[in-house]
Coordinates of N, CA and C in Angstrom, one line a residue:
M1 N 75.3 60.8 -9.3 CA 75.1 60.5 -8.0 C 76.4 59.3 -7.7
R2 N 76.8 59.5 -6.2 CA 77.5 58.7 -5.9 C 77.2 57.9 -4.7
K3 N 77.2 56.7 -4.7 CA 76.6 55.5 -3.6 C 77.7 55.7 -2.8
I4 N 77.6 55.9 -1.3 CA 78.6 55.8 -0.2 C 77.7 55.0 1.0
V5 N 78.5 53.9 1.3 CA 78.0 53.1 2.7 C 79.0 53.3 3.7
G6 N 78.2 53.7 4.8 CA 79.0 54.0 6.2 C 78.7 52.5 7.0
I7 N 79.7 51.9 7.6 CA 79.7 50.8 8.6 C 79.9 51.5 10.1
Y8 N 79.1 51.2 10.9 CA 79.3 51.5 12.1 C 79.4 50.3 13.1
A9 N 80.7 49.9 13.4 CA 80.9 48.7 14.1 C 81.0 48.7 15.7
S10 N 80.6 50.2 16.1 CA 80.5 50.0 17.8 C 79.3 49.4 18.0
P11 N 79.1 49.2 19.2 CA 77.5 48.5 19.7 C 77.1 49.9 20.3
R12 N 78.1 50.8 21.1 CA 77.7 52.1 21.4 C 77.0 53.4 20.3
K13 N 75.7 53.5 20.2 CA 75.1 53.9 19.4 C 75.6 55.4 19.3
D14 N 76.0 55.9 20.2 CA 76.2 57.4 20.3 C 77.7 57.5 20.6
G15 N 78.2 56.7 20.7 CA 79.7 56.9 21.2 C 80.6 57.4 20.0
N16 N 82.2 57.6 20.2 CA 82.8 58.1 19.6 C 83.2 58.0 18.2
S17 N 83.2 56.7 17.8 CA 83.1 56.2 16.7 C 81.8 56.4 15.8
S18 N 81.0 56.2 16.4 CA 79.7 56.7 15.5 C 79.5 58.4 15.3
V19 N 79.7 59.1 16.3 CA 79.9 60.5 16.1 C 80.7 60.8 15.2
I20 N 81.8 60.2 14.9 CA 82.7 60.8 13.9 C 82.4 60.0 12.8
C21 N 81.8 59.0 12.4 CA 81.2 58.4 11.4 C 80.2 59.4 10.8
D22 N 79.2 59.8 11.6 CA 78.2 60.9 11.7 C 79.0 61.9 10.7
A23 N 79.8 62.7 11.1 CA 80.5 63.9 10.9 C 81.4 63.5 9.3
V24 N 81.9 62.4 8.9 CA 82.2 62.2 7.6 C 81.1 62.0 6.8
L25 N 79.9 61.2 7.0 CA 78.7 61.2 6.5 C 78.1 62.3 5.9
D26 N 78.0 63.1 7.4 CA 77.6 64.9 7.4 C 78.4 65.7 6.2
G27 N 79.5 65.2 5.9 CA 80.7 66.0 5.0 C 80.2 65.7 3.3
A28 N 79.9 64.3 3.5 CA 79.5 63.8 2.3 C 78.1 64.3 1.5
M29 N 77.3 64.2 2.6 CA 76.0 64.6 2.5 C 75.9 66.1 2.1
G30 N 76.9 66.6 2.5 CA 76.8 68.4 1.8 C 77.1 68.2 0.3
L31 N 77.3 67.2 -0.1 CA 77.0 67.0 -1.7 C 76.0 66.5 -2.0
S32 N 74.8 67.2 -2.6 CA 73.6 66.7 -2.3 C 73.3 65.7 -3.1
T33 N 74.1 65.3 -4.3 CA 73.8 64.3 -5.1 C 74.3 62.9 -4.8
N34 N 75.0 62.6 -3.6 CA 75.3 61.5 -3.2 C 73.9 60.8 -2.3
M35 N 74.3 59.3 -2.7 CA 73.2 58.5 -1.9 C 73.9 57.6 -0.6
I36 N 73.3 57.8 0.4 CA 74.2 57.1 1.7 C 73.2 56.0 2.2
E37 N 74.0 55.0 2.3 CA 73.2 54.0 2.8 C 74.1 53.3 4.1
T38 N 73.5 53.2 5.5 CA 74.4 53.0 6.6 C 74.0 51.7 7.3
F39 N 74.9 50.9 7.8 CA 74.7 49.6 8.6 C 75.1 49.7 9.9
H40 N 74.6 49.6 11.0 CA 74.8 49.2 12.3 C 75.1 48.0 12.7
L41 N 76.5 47.5 12.7 CA 76.9 45.9 12.6 C 76.1 45.3 14.3
N42 N 76.0 46.4 15.2 CA 75.8 45.4 16.4 C 74.4 45.4 16.5
K43 N 73.4 45.8 15.4 CA 72.0 45.5 15.3 C 71.6 44.3 14.6
L44 N 72.9 43.8 13.7 CA 72.5 42.4 13.2 C 72.3 41.3 14.0
N45 N 71.2 40.2 13.8 CA 70.8 39.3 14.3 C 71.6 38.2 14.0
A46 N 71.1 37.7 12.5 CA 72.0 36.6 12.1 C 73.1 36.8 11.2
T47 N 74.2 36.2 11.7 CA 75.4 36.6 11.2 C 76.3 35.4 11.1
R48 N 77.2 34.9 10.1 CA 78.3 33.9 10.5 C 79.4 34.4 9.8
G49 N 80.3 33.8 10.2 CA 81.6 34.4 9.8 C 81.7 33.4 8.7
C50 N 83.4 34.0 8.3 CA 83.6 33.1 6.6 C 83.6 31.6 7.2
Q51 N 83.0 30.4 6.2 CA 83.2 29.4 6.2 C 84.4 28.5 5.9
N52 N 85.1 29.7 5.2 CA 86.3 29.1 4.4 C 85.9 27.8 3.1
C53 N 84.9 28.2 2.9 CA 84.1 27.0 1.8 C 85.0 27.1 0.3
G54 N 85.4 28.4 0.0 CA 85.8 28.7 -1.2 C 84.8 28.7 -2.0
R55 N 83.5 28.6 -1.9 CA 82.5 28.7 -3.2 C 82.6 30.1 -3.6
C56 N 82.9 31.3 -2.8 CA 82.7 32.7 -3.6 C 83.8 32.5 -4.7
K57 N 85.0 32.0 -4.6 CA 86.0 31.9 -5.6 C 85.2 31.6 -6.8
D58 N 84.3 30.4 -7.0 CA 83.6 30.2 -8.0 C 82.5 31.1 -8.6
M59 N 81.5 31.5 -7.5 CA 80.3 32.2 -7.6 C 80.7 33.8 -8.0
G60 N 82.1 34.1 -7.3 CA 82.2 35.7 -7.3 C 81.7 36.3 -6.2
R61 N 80.8 35.6 -5.4 CA 79.9 36.3 -4.2 C 80.1 35.1 -3.1
C62 N 80.1 35.6 -1.9 CA 79.9 35.0 -0.7 C 78.4 34.2 -0.9
I63 N 78.5 32.9 -0.8 CA 77.4 32.2 -0.8 C 76.5 32.3 0.3
L64 N 77.0 32.4 1.8 CA 76.0 32.7 2.9 C 75.0 33.6 2.5
M65 N 73.9 33.2 3.1 CA 72.8 34.4 3.2 C 72.0 34.6 4.7
D66 N 72.8 35.6 4.9 CA 72.3 35.9 6.6 C 72.4 37.9 6.4
D67 N 72.5 38.2 7.7 CA 72.3 39.7 7.7 C 73.3 40.4 7.0
I68 N 74.6 39.5 6.9 CA 75.8 40.6 6.3 C 75.9 40.5 4.9
S69 N 74.9 39.3 4.1 CA 74.9 39.8 2.7 C 74.6 40.7 2.0
P70 N 73.6 41.4 2.5 CA 73.1 42.6 1.9 C 74.1 43.8 2.1
I71 N 75.1 43.5 3.0 CA 76.0 44.6 3.1 C 77.3 44.6 2.1
L72 N 77.7 43.3 2.3 CA 78.8 43.0 1.3 C 78.0 43.3 -0.2
E73 N 76.8 43.3 -0.7 CA 76.3 43.7 -1.9 C 76.1 45.2 -1.7
S74 N 76.2 46.0 -1.0 CA 76.1 47.4 -0.9 C 77.5 47.8 -1.1
I75 N 78.4 47.1 -0.3 CA 80.0 47.4 -0.5 C 80.2 47.4 -2.1
R76 N 79.8 46.2 -2.4 CA 80.1 46.1 -4.0 C 79.7 46.7 -4.9
E77 N 78.5 47.4 -4.7 CA 77.9 48.5 -5.5 C 78.2 49.8 -5.2
A78 N 78.9 50.2 -4.2 CA 79.2 51.6 -3.8 C 80.2 52.2 -4.6
D79 N 80.3 53.5 -4.5 CA 81.5 54.4 -4.8 C 82.6 54.5 -3.6
S80 N 82.1 54.6 -2.9 CA 82.8 54.9 -1.3 C 82.4 54.3 -0.4
L81 N 83.3 54.0 0.9 CA 82.8 53.5 2.1 C 83.5 54.2 3.2
V82 N 82.9 54.1 4.4 CA 83.5 54.8 5.5 C 83.2 53.5 6.6
V83 N 84.3 53.3 7.2 CA 84.1 52.2 8.4 C 84.4 52.8 9.3
S84 N 83.8 52.6 10.7 CA 84.5 53.3 12.0 C 84.3 52.0 13.0
I85 N 85.4 51.9 13.6 CA 85.9 50.7 14.0 C 86.4 51.2 15.7
P86 N 85.8 50.8 16.7 CA 86.7 51.0 17.9 C 87.4 50.0 18.2
V87 N 88.4 50.2 19.1 CA 89.4 49.0 19.5 C 89.0 48.4 20.7
F88 N 88.9 47.1 20.7 CA 88.5 46.4 21.9 C 89.5 45.6 21.9
F89 N 90.0 45.8 23.6 CA 91.0 44.3 23.7 C 92.1 44.7 22.8
G90 N 92.5 45.7 22.2 CA 93.8 45.8 21.3 C 93.5 45.3 19.8
H91 N 92.4 45.1 19.5 CA 91.8 44.6 18.0 C 90.6 45.4 17.9
A92 N 90.4 45.2 16.6 CA 89.2 45.8 15.9 C 87.7 44.8 16.6
A93 N 86.8 45.8 16.6 CA 85.5 45.1 17.6 C 85.0 43.8 16.7
A94 N 84.7 42.9 17.6 CA 84.4 41.6 16.7 C 83.0 41.8 15.7
Q95 N 82.2 42.8 16.0 CA 81.1 43.1 15.0 C 82.0 43.2 13.7
Y96 N 83.0 44.1 13.6 CA 83.5 44.8 12.1 C 84.5 43.4 12.0
R97 N 84.9 42.6 12.6 CA 85.9 41.3 12.2 C 84.7 40.4 11.4
I98 N 83.6 40.0 11.6 CA 82.6 39.4 11.1 C 82.5 39.5 9.9
L99 N 82.6 41.0 9.5 CA 82.2 41.7 8.0 C 83.6 41.7 7.5
E100 N 84.6 41.8 7.9 CA 85.7 42.0 7.3 C 86.3 40.3 6.7
D101 N 86.2 39.6 7.8 CA 86.1 38.3 7.0 C 85.2 37.7 5.8
R102 N 84.4 38.2 5.7 CA 83.5 37.9 4.8 C 83.6 38.7 3.8
M103 N 84.6 39.7 3.7 CA 84.8 40.4 2.7 C 86.1 39.5 1.7
Y104 N 86.2 38.4 2.4 CA 87.1 37.7 1.8 C 86.5 37.2 0.2
S105 N 85.4 37.1 0.1 CA 84.7 36.9 -1.2 C 84.7 38.0 -2.1
F106 N 85.4 39.2 -1.9 CA 85.8 40.3 -2.8 C 87.1 39.9 -3.5
L107 N 87.9 38.7 -3.3 CA 89.1 38.1 -3.8 C 88.6 36.8 -4.5
D108 N 89.3 36.7 -5.6 CA 89.3 35.4 -6.6 C 90.3 34.6 -5.8
R109 N 90.7 33.5 -6.5 CA 91.2 32.4 -6.2 C 92.8 32.9 -6.1
D110 N 93.1 33.9 -6.7 CA 94.7 34.4 -6.6 C 94.7 35.5 -5.8
L111 N 93.9 35.9 -5.0 CA 93.4 36.7 -4.2 C 93.6 38.3 -4.9
I112 N 92.8 38.3 -6.0 CA 92.9 39.4 -7.2 C 91.4 40.0 -6.6
P113 N 91.3 41.3 -6.4 CA 89.8 41.7 -6.2 C 89.1 41.4 -7.2
N114 N 87.7 41.1 -7.3 CA 86.8 41.0 -8.0 C 85.7 42.0 -7.8
I115 N 86.0 43.0 -6.9 CA 84.8 44.3 -7.3 C 85.6 45.3 -8.1
S116 N 85.0 46.2 -8.2 CA 85.6 47.4 -9.0 C 86.5 48.0 -8.1
S117 N 87.8 48.5 -8.9 CA 88.6 49.4 -8.3 C 88.1 50.5 -8.6
G118 N 88.6 51.3 -7.7 CA 88.9 52.9 -7.8 C 87.9 53.6 -7.0
K119 N 87.1 52.7 -6.1 CA 86.4 53.1 -4.7 C 87.3 53.7 -3.6
K120 N 86.5 54.5 -3.0 CA 87.2 55.4 -2.1 C 86.9 54.9 -0.6
V121 N 87.6 54.8 0.3 CA 87.3 54.3 1.9 C 87.8 55.8 2.6
A122 N 87.2 55.9 3.5 CA 87.6 56.6 5.0 C 87.5 55.4 6.1
I123 N 88.6 55.7 6.8 CA 88.9 54.7 8.0 C 88.8 55.8 9.2
I124 N 88.0 55.2 10.2 CA 87.6 55.5 11.5 C 88.2 54.9 12.6
V125 N 89.1 54.7 13.4 CA 89.7 53.9 14.4 C 89.4 54.6 15.9
T126 N 88.7 54.3 16.7 CA 88.6 54.9 18.2 C 89.1 54.1 19.0
Y127 N 89.5 54.7 20.4 CA 90.3 53.8 21.1 C 90.3 54.5 22.4
D128 N 90.5 53.8 23.5 CA 90.6 54.4 24.8 C 91.9 54.6 25.4
G129 N 93.1 54.2 24.9 CA 94.5 54.7 25.2 C 96.0 54.0 24.9
D130 N 95.5 52.7 24.3 CA 96.5 51.9 23.7 C 96.9 52.6 22.3
D131 N 97.9 53.3 22.3 CA 98.0 53.8 20.9 C 98.7 53.0 19.8
E132 N 99.2 52.2 20.3 CA 100.0 50.9 19.7 C 98.9 50.4 19.1
S133 N 98.1 49.7 19.6 CA 96.9 48.8 19.1 C 96.4 49.5 17.8
A134 N 96.2 50.8 18.4 CA 95.1 51.8 17.3 C 96.2 51.9 16.3
A135 N 97.1 52.4 16.5 CA 98.0 52.4 15.2 C 98.2 51.4 14.2
S136 N 98.3 50.3 15.0 CA 98.6 49.1 14.4 C 97.3 48.6 13.6
L137 N 96.2 48.6 14.0 CA 94.9 48.3 13.3 C 94.7 49.2 12.1
M138 N 95.0 50.4 12.6 CA 95.1 51.6 11.2 C 95.6 51.2 10.2
N139 N 96.9 50.6 10.5 CA 97.9 50.3 9.5 C 97.4 48.8 8.5
D140 N 96.8 48.0 9.4 CA 96.0 46.6 9.0 C 95.1 47.1 8.0
L141 N 94.3 47.8 8.5 CA 93.0 48.2 7.9 C 93.4 49.0 6.3
S142 N 94.4 49.6 6.3 CA 94.7 50.6 5.5 C 95.4 49.5 4.1
G143 N 96.3 48.4 4.9 CA 96.7 47.5 3.6 C 95.9 47.0 3.3
F144 N 94.6 46.4 4.5 CA 93.6 45.7 3.6 C 92.8 46.3 2.6
Y145 N 92.4 47.6 2.9 CA 91.7 48.1 2.0 C 92.2 48.5 0.3
R146 N 93.4 48.9 0.7 CA 94.6 49.0 -0.8 C 94.4 47.5 -1.3
H147 N 94.5 46.7 -0.8 CA 94.7 45.3 -1.7 C 93.3 45.2 -2.1
L148 N 92.1 45.5 -1.6 CA 91.0 45.5 -2.5 C 90.8 46.3 -3.4
G149 N 92.0 47.3 -3.7 CA 91.8 48.3 -4.8 C 91.1 49.6 -4.3
F150 N 90.9 49.9 -2.9 CA 90.2 51.2 -2.7 C 91.4 52.2 -2.6
E151 N 90.8 53.4 -2.8 CA 91.6 55.0 -2.5 C 91.4 55.4 -1.2
I152 N 92.5 55.3 -0.1 CA 92.0 55.8 1.1 C 91.9 57.3 1.0
V153 N 91.1 58.0 1.3 CA 91.0 59.3 1.5 C 90.9 60.0 2.5
G154 N 91.1 59.6 3.5 CA 91.2 60.0 4.8 C 91.1 58.9 6.1
S155 N 91.9 59.0 7.1 CA 92.2 57.8 8.1 C 91.9 58.8 9.3
I156 N 91.3 58.7 10.5 CA 90.9 59.3 11.5 C 91.4 58.5 12.9
L157 N 92.2 58.6 13.5 CA 92.6 58.0 14.6 C 92.2 58.9 16.1
Y158 N 91.3 58.2 16.8 CA 90.8 59.3 18.1 C 90.9 58.3 19.1
C159 N 91.5 59.1 20.1 CA 91.5 58.8 21.6 C 90.9 59.2 22.6
C160 N 90.2 58.6 23.2 CA 89.3 59.5 24.2 C 89.8 59.5 25.6
Y161 N 91.0 58.8 25.9 CA 91.8 58.8 27.1 C 90.7 58.4 28.4
G162 N 89.7 57.3 28.2 CA 89.0 57.1 29.4 C 87.5 57.9 29.6
R163 N 87.9 59.0 28.5 CA 86.6 59.8 28.8 C 85.3 59.7 27.6
K164 N 84.5 58.9 27.8 CA 83.7 58.3 26.8 C 82.8 59.5 26.2
D165 N 82.6 59.5 25.2 CA 81.6 60.3 24.3 C 81.9 61.6 24.2
T166 N 83.4 61.9 24.1 CA 84.0 63.2 24.0 C 84.0 63.8 22.6
A167 N 83.8 62.8 21.5 CA 84.2 63.3 20.4 C 83.2 64.2 19.6
A168 N 81.8 64.3 20.6 CA 80.5 65.0 20.4 C 80.9 66.5 20.4
S169 N 81.6 66.7 21.4 CA 81.9 68.2 21.8 C 83.6 68.6 21.1
D170 N 84.1 67.8 20.4 CA 85.5 68.0 20.0 C 85.4 68.7 18.5
D171 N 85.4 69.8 18.4 CA 85.1 70.4 17.1 C 86.4 70.2 16.3
E172 N 87.7 69.7 16.3 CA 88.6 69.7 15.7 C 88.6 68.4 15.1
V173 N 88.0 67.3 15.7 CA 87.8 65.9 14.9 C 86.7 66.1 14.1
L174 N 85.5 66.9 14.6 CA 84.5 66.9 13.8 C 84.7 67.5 12.4
F175 N 85.3 68.7 12.4 CA 85.9 69.3 11.5 C 86.4 68.3 10.5
L176 N 87.4 67.4 11.0 CA 88.2 66.8 10.2 C 87.3 65.7 9.6
G177 N 86.3 65.3 10.4 CA 85.6 64.2 9.8 C 84.7 64.5 8.6
R178 N 84.0 66.0 8.8 CA 83.4 66.6 7.6 C 84.4 66.9 6.6
S179 N 85.7 67.2 6.8 CA 86.6 67.3 5.4 C 86.9 66.0 5.0
V180 N 87.1 64.9 5.5 CA 87.0 63.7 4.8 C 86.1 63.3 4.2
G181 N 84.8 63.8 4.5 CA 83.5 63.5 4.0 C 83.4 64.0 2.5
H182 N 83.9 65.2 2.4 CA 83.7 65.9 1.0 C 84.8 65.1 0.1
K183 N 85.6 64.3 0.4 CA 86.6 63.9 -0.6 C 86.0 62.5 -0.8
L184 N 84.7 62.0 -0.7 CA 84.2 60.6 -0.8 C 83.5 61.4 -2.2

């Protein structure tokens, strides 16, 4: 049995990034032995960004105790990860940025990962029209997860061109999402 963690970074519950994330997780669920745990970052109440205290380098884990803490532990224990992130104002949504900053605790003092290698990740980036920002974010995320030792099994860039909630009726992207999910 594999543990898969799904991260929904969009504040829109049924928006494009959530729908595509659902398709990826649905593809992973087709393999009935998988256990899936999901987190909707916009529902978190008490979160703090990285304090750059360096204590995670001594403890091997982030010492802050808030709503991000169990997510970090779930990622640490997971075999696979799905992150679905909308682009807001040319950058990853703030909900995701807080989590990513706290993943600094996954690196030791020499910036070598202190989590198990061989984890798989599927990366989803949705955007409204700025291809350059979305492609740049996908490139940054790919490098970030590779540095942590993740194998990228799929990346999906999806643009709605100002038409919100189009992914739900886009059979091609839903098929792609389920196909990526099978690789987890």
